[in-house]
Coordinates of C-alpha atoms in Angstrom, one line a residue:
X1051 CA 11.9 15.9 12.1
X1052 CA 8.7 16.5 13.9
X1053 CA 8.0 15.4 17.5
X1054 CA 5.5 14.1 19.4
X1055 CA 3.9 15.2 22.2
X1056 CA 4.7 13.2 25.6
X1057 CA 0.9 12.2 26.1
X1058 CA 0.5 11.9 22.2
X1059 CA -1.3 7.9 23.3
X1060 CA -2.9 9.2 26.7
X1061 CA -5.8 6.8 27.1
X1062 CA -8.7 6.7 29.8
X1063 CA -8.3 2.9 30.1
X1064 CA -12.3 2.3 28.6
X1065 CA -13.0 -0.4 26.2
X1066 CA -12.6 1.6 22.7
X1067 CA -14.0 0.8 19.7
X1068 CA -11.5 -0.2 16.9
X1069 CA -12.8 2.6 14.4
X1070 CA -12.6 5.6 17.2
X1071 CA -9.1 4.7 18.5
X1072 CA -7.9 4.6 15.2
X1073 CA -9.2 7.8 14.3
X1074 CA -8.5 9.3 17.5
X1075 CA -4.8 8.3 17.2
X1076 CA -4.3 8.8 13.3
X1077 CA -5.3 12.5 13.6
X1078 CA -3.1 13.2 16.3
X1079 CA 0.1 11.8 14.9
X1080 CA 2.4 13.3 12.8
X1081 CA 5.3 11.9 10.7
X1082 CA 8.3 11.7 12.9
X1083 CA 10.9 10.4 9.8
X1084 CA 13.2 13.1 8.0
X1085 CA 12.6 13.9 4.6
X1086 CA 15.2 13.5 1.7
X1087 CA 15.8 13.5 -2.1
X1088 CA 16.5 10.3 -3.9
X1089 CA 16.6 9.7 -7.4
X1090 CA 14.1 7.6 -9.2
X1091 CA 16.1 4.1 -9.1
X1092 CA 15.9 4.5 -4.7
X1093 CA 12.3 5.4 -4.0
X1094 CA 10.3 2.4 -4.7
X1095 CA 8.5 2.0 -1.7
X1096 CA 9.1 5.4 0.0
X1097 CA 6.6 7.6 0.8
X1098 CA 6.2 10.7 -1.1
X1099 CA 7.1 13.9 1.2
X1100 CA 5.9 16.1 -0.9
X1101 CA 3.1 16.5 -3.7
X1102 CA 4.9 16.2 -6.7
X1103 CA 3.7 18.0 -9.8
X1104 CA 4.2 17.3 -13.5
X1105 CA 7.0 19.5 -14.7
X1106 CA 6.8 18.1 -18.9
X1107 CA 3.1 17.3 -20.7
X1108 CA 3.1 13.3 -21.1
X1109 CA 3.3 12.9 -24.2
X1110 CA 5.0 16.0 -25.0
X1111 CA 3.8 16.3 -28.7
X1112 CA 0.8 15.3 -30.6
X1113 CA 2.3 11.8 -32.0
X1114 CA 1.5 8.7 -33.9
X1115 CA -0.2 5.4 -32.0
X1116 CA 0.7 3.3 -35.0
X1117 CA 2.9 2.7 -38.2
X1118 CA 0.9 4.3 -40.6
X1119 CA -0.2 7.7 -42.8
X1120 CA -0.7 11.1 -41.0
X1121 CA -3.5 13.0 -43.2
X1122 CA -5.5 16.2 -43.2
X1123 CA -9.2 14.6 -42.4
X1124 CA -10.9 17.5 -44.9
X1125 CA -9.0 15.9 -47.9
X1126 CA -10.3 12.4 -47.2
X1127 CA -13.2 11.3 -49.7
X1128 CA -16.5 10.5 -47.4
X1129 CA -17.3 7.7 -50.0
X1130 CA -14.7 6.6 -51.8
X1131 CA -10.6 5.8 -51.6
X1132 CA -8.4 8.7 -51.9
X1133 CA -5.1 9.6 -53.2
X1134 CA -2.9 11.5 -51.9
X1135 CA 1.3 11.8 -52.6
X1136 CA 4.2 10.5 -49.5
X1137 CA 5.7 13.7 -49.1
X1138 CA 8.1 12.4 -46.3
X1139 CA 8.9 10.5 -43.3
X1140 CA 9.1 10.8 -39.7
X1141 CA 9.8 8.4 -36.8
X1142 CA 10.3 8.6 -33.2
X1143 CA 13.0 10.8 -32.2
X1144 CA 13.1 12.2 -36.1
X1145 CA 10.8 14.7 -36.9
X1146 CA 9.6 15.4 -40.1
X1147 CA 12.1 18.4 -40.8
X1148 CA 9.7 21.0 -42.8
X1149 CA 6.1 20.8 -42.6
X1150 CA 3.4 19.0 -44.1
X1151 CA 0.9 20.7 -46.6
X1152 CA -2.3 20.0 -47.5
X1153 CA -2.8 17.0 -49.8
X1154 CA -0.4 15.2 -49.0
X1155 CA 0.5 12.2 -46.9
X1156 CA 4.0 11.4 -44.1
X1157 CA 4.5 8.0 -43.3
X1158 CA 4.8 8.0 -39.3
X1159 CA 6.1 5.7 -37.3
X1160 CA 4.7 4.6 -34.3
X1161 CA 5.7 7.3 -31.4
X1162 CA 6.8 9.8 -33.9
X1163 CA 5.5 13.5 -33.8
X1164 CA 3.2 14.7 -36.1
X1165 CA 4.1 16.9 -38.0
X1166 CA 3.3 20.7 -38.2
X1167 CA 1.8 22.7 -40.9
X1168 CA 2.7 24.8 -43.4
X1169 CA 2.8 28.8 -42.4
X1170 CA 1.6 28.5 -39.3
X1171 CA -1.0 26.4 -39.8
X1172 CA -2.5 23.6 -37.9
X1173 CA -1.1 20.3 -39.1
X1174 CA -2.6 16.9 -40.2
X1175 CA -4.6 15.3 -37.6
X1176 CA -5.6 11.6 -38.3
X1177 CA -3.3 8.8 -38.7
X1178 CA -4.4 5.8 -40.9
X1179 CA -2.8 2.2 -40.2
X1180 CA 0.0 1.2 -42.9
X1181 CA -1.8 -2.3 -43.7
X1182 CA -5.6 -0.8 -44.1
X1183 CA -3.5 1.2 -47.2
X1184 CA -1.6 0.6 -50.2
X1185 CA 1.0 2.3 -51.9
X1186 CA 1.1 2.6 -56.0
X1187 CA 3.0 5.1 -58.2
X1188 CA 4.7 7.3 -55.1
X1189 CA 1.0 7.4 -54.1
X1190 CA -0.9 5.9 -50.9
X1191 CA -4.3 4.9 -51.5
X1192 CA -6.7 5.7 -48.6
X1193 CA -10.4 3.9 -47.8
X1194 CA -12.9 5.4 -47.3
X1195 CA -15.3 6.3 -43.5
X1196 CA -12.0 6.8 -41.1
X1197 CA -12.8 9.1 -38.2
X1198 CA -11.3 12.3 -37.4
X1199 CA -8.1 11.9 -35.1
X1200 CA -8.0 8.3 -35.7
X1201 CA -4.8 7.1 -34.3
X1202 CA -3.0 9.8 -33.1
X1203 CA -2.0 10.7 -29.3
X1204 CA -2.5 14.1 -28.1
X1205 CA 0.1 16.2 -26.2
X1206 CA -0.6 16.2 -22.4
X1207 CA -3.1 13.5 -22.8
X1208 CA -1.3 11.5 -20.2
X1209 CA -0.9 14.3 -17.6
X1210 CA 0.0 18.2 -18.7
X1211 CA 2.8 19.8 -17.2
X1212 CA 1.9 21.9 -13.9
X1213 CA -1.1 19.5 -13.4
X1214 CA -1.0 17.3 -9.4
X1215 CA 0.6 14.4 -10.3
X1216 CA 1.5 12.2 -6.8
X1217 CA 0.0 13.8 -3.9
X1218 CA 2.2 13.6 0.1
X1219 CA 2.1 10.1 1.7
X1220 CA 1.8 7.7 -1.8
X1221 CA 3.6 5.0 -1.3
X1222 CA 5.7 4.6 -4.3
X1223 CA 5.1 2.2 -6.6
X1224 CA 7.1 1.5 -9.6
X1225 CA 4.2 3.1 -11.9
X1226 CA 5.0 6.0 -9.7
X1227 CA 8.3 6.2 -10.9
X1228 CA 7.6 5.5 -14.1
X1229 CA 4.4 8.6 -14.0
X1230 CA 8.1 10.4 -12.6
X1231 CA 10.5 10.0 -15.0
X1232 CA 8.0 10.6 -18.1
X1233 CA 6.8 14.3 -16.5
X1234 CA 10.8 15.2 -15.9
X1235 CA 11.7 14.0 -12.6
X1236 CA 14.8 12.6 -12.2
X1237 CA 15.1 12.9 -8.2
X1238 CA 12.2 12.7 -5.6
X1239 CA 11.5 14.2 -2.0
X1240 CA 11.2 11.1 0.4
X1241 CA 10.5 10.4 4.0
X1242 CA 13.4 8.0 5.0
X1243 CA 12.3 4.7 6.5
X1244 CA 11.3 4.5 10.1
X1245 CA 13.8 3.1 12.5
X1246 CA 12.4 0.5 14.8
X1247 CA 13.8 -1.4 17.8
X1248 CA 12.2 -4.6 18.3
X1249 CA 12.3 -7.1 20.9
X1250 CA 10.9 -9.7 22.8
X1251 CA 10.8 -10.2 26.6
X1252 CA 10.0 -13.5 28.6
X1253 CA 11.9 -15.8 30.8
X1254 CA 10.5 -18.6 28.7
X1255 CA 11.3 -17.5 25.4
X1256 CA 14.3 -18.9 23.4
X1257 CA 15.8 -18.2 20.2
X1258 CA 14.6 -20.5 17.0
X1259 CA 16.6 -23.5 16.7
X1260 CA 17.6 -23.5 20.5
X1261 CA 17.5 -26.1 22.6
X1262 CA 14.0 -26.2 24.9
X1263 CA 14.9 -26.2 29.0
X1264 CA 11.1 -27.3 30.2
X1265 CA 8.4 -24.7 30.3
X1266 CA 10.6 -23.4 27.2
X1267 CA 9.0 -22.4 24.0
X1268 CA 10.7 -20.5 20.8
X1269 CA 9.9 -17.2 20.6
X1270 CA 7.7 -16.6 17.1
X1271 CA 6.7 -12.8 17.6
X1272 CA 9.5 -11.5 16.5
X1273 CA 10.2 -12.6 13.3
X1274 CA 6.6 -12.4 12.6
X1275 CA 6.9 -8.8 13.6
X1276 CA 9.7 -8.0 11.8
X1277 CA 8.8 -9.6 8.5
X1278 CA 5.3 -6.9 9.3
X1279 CA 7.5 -4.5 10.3
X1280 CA 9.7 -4.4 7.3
X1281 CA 6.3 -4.6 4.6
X1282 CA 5.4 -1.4 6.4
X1283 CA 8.5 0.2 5.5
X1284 CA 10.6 0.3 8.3
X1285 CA 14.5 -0.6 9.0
X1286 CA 14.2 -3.1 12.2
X1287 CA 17.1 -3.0 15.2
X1288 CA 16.6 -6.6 16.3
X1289 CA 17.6 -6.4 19.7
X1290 CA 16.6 -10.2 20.2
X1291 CA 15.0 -11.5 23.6
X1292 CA 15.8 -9.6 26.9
X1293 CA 15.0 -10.7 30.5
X1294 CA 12.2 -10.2 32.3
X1295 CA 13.9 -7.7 34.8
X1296 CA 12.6 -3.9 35.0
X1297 CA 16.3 -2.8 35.9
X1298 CA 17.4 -4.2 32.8
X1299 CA 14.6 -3.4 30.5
X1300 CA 14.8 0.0 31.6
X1301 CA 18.0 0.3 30.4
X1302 CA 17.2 -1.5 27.0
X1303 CA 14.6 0.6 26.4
X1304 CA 16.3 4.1 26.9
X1305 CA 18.9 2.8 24.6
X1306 CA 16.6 2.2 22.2
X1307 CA 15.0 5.7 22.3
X1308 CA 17.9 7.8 21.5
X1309 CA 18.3 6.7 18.1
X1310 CA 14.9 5.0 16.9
X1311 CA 11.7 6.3 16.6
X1312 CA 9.8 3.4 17.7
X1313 CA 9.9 0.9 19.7
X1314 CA 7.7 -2.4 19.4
X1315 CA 7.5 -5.3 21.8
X1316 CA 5.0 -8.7 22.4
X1317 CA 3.4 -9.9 25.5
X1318 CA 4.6 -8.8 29.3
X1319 CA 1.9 -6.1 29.2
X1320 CA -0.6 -7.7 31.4
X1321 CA -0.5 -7.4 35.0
X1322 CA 0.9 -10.1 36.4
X1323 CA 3.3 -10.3 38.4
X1324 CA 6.5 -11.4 36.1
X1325 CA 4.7 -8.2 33.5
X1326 CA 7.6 -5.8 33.9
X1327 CA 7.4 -4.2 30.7
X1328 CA 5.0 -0.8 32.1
X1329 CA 7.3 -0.7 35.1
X1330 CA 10.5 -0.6 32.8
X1331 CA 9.1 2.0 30.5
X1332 CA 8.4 3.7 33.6
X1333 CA 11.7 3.3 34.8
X1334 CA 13.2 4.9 31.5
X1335 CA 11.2 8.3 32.3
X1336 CA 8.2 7.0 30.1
X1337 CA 4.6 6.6 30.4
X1338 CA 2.6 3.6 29.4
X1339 CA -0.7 3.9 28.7
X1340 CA -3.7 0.3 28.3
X1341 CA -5.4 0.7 25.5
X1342 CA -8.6 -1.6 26.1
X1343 CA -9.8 -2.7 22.4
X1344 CA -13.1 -3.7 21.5
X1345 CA -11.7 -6.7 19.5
X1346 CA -11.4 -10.3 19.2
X1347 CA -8.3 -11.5 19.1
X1348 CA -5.9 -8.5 20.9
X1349 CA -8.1 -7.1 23.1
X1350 CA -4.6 -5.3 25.2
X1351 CA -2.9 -3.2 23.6
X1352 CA 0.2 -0.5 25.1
X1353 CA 1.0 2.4 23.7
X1354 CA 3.5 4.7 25.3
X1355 CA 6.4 6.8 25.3
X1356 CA 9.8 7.6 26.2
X1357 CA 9.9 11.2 25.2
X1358 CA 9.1 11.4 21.7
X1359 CA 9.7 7.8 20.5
X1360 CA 6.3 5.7 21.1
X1361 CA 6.3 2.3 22.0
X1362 CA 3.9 -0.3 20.5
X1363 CA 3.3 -3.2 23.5
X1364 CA 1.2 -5.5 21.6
X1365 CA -0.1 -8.8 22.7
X1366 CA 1.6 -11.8 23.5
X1367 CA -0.6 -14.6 21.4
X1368 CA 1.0 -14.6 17.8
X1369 CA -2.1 -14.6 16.1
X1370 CA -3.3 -11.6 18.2
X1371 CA 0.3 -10.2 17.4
X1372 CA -0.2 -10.0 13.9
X1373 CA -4.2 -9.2 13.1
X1374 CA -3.5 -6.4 15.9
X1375 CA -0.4 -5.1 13.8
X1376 CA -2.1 -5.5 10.1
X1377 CA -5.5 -3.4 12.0
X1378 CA -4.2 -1.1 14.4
X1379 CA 0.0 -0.5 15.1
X1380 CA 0.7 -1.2 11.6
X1381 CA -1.7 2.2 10.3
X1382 CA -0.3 4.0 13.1
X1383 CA 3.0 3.1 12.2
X1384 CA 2.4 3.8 8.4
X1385 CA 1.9 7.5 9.2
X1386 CA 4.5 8.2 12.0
X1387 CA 6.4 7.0 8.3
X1388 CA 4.7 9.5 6.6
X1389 CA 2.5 7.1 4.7
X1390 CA -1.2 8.1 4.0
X1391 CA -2.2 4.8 5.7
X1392 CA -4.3 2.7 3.7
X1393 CA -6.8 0.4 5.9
X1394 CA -6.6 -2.9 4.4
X1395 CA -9.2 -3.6 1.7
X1396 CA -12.4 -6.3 2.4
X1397 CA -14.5 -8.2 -0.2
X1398 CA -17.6 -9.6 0.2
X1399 CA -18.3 -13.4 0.6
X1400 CA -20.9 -15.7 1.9
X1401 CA -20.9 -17.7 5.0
X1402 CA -21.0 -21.4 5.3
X1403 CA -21.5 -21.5 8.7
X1404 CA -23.1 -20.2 11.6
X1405 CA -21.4 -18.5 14.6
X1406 CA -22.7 -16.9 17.7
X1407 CA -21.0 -13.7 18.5
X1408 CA -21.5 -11.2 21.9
X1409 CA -22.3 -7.7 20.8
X1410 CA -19.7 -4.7 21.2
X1411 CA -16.5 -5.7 19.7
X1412 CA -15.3 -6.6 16.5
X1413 CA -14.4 -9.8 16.0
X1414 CA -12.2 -11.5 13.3
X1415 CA -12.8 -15.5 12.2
X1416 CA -10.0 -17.2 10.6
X1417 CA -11.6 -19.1 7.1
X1418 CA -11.1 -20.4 4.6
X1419 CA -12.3 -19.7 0.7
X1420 CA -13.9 -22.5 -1.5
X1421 CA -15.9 -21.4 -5.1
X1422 CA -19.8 -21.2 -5.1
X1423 CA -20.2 -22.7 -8.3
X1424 CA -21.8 -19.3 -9.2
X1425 CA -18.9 -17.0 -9.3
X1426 CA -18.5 -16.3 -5.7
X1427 CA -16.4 -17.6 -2.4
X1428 CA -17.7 -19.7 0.8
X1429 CA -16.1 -19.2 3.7
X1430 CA -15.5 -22.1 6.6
X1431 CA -13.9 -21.4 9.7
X1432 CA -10.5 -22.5 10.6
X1433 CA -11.2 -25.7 13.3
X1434 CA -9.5 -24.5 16.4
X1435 CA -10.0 -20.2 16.7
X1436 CA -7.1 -20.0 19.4
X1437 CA -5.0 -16.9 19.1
X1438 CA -1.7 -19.2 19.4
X1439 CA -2.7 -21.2 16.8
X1440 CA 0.0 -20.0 14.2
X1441 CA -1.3 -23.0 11.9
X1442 CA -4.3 -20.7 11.5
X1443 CA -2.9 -18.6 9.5
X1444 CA -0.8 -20.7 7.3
X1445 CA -3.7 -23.5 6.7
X1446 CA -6.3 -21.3 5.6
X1447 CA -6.8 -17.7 3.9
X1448 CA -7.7 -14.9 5.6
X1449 CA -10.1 -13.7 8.3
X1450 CA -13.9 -12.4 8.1
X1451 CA -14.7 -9.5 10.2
X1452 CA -17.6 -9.4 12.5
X1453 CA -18.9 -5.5 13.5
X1454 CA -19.3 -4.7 17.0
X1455 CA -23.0 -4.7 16.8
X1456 CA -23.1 -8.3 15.1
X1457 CA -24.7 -11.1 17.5
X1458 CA -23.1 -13.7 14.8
X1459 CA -23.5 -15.2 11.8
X1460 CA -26.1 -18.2 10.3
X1461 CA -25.1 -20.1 6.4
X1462 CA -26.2 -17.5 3.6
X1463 CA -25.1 -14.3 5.4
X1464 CA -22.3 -12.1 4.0
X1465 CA -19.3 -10.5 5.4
X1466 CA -16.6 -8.7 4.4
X1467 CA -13.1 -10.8 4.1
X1468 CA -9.7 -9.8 3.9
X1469 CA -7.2 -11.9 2.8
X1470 CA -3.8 -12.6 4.2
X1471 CA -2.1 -11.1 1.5
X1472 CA -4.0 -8.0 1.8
X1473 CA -2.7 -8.2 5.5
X1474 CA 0.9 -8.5 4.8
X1475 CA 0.9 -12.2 6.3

């Protein structure tokens, strides 16, 4: 397992562009997961800890791609039908046992090899469909102007044995596995999820479903997170909502480090004066270090460390929680997993409103998606842009994202969208 350096987040405390802390970070990290072999049936999901190569040619032999007639092309009449005697049969998984000569005609089936040629010679090499001939007197008759290789599947076509096939840090998709099995794999090297201990802290916070004491509220960031958490990848410790008391966090949180490799928390970053989360970490032999973000919502974010194991403080307002996870801790987390982390993909859309905007941050605007009438989307902003509004991002469809240097948008302009789905919310 590889290990982080102790000042691996180290952070000058300046207001940091989203696209330069990202970077920064992602090229210092390493995964920190152990690597293991799995067979096919357990890797969906997993990234790949090693490039895999092809170790078969898919398909392995030149076959047929439909029930039909395998034929030398050079005994086909260019302008009339041809005739030419069934000397055999072959189907997938049966082979036609001795070769095929010139002349002649093999019913394949579809998938079934083609077959070789007599004496060492190369072997038919077009395939015509069974219902554009007709058979009379032992005899299939052939039309005329079918092209050479019609029909017929080529070994290594697919992929040919040797060649890259999945390269380190693919998340594994069941195409993957599929791509797998037909080059020869039946296990696969595998980075084994992430462990992460999450919790919530906050004298206020209760458990969903509990009875509210005044000033009270349910604590949301948590199974927001861990629903985030677990798309990414990762196995979650829910260690549930813990007093705001350094002694005791301190304690909860060197716990946690000896057997996860992350930690993440919400909120109690800040500093006021019931904020005991830096102090804690401190208190566990850690460092915690502000990250200032130039974007709107989650400006704070911590990142830290108690020896190796980092620890993600992200903000407090849910809606902060999660576009700060799907942009920033959820990458980072991606490759301590040994993911190849894939920034979440944007399409292009048109305003339907205009917004003013202050230069130097990024800035992302709740909307929602209504059809053009001329095969695009209009987007129109969620009415309240809080970031505790959790209705925001069940009522309407995704966010628009604003560049630093933007002063705001007027109807008619476009902007790149990314949908909640896309986010993992």
């Amino acid at each position: 397992m590889a290990r982080l350096s102790n000042d691996c987040f180290a952070h000058d405390g300046a207001l940091t562009g989203l696209g330069a802390a990202l970077g920064g970070l992602l090229g210092r990290l390493q995964p920190v997961a152990a690597a293991e072999t799995l067979p096919l049936a357990a890797c969906a999901g997993r990234a790949l800890a090693e490039p895999v190569a092809a170790q078969r040619s898919v398909p392995p032999h030149d076959n047929s791609a439909v029930d039909g007639y395998a034929v030398f092309h050079a005994d086909l009449s260019p302008d009339g039908e041809t005739r030419l005697p069934v000397a055999g049969r072959a189907a997938a998984g049966h082979p036609l046992a001795a070769g095929q000569a010139r002349s002649s005609a093999v019913l394949v089936l579809t998938g079934a090899p083609m077959p070789a040629g007599i004496a060492g010679q190369p072997g038919p090499d077009t395939v015509l469909m069974q219902e554009d001939c007709r058979l009379e007197d032992g005899q299939v008759v052939i039309p005329p102007s079918i092209a050479r290789g019609a029909n017929r599947r080529l070994a290594g076509e697919d992929i040919r044995a040797g060649a890259a096939m999945l390269a380190a840090g693919r998340r594994l998709t069941p195409a993957d596995l599929a791509l797998a099995a037909a080059a020869g794999h039946a296990v696969l090297p595998v980075f084994r999820p992430l462990r992460i201990a999450l919790l919530s802290t906050g004298d206020e916070l209760h458990q969903a479903g509990a009875a509210l004491p005044p000033g009270g509220i349910h604590d949301a960031n948590r199974p927001l997170l861990a629903a985030l958490l677990a798309r990414t990848g990762c196995v979650v410790s829910d260690l549930g909502i813990q007093p705001d008391r350094r002694d005791h966090l301190a304690a909860v949180f060197a716990a946690a480090a000896r057997d996860h490799d992350a930690i993440v928390t919400s909120g109690g970053v800040s500093g006021g004066a019931e904020d005991h989360v830096k102090d804690a970490i401190a208190a566990a032999g850690g460092q915690l270090h502000m990250w200032r973000l130039a974007i709107r919502p989650g400006k704070p974010v911590a990142l830290g460390q108690i020896g190796a194991v980092p620890v993600f403080g992200l903000p407090g307002n849910p809606v902060a929680a999660a576009l700060t996870f799907a942009f920033f801790a959820g990458p980072l987390l991606q490759r301590l997993g040994g993911y190849v982390p894939l920034r979440p993909r944007g399409y292009p859309v048109t305003a339907d409103f205009a917004w003013d905007k202050k230069p130097g941050r990024r800035e992302w605007l709740r909307v929602s998606l209504r059809d053009d009438g001329a095969g695009g989307w209009l987007a129109q902003p969620y009415p309240v842009d809080g970031s505790g509004i959790l209705t925001s991002l069940t009522r309407s469809d995704g966010v628009i994202e604003l560049a630093e240097d933007s002063t705001g948008l007027r109807p008619g302009d476009r902007v790149v969208f990314y949908g909640f789905e896309g986010l993992g919310l």
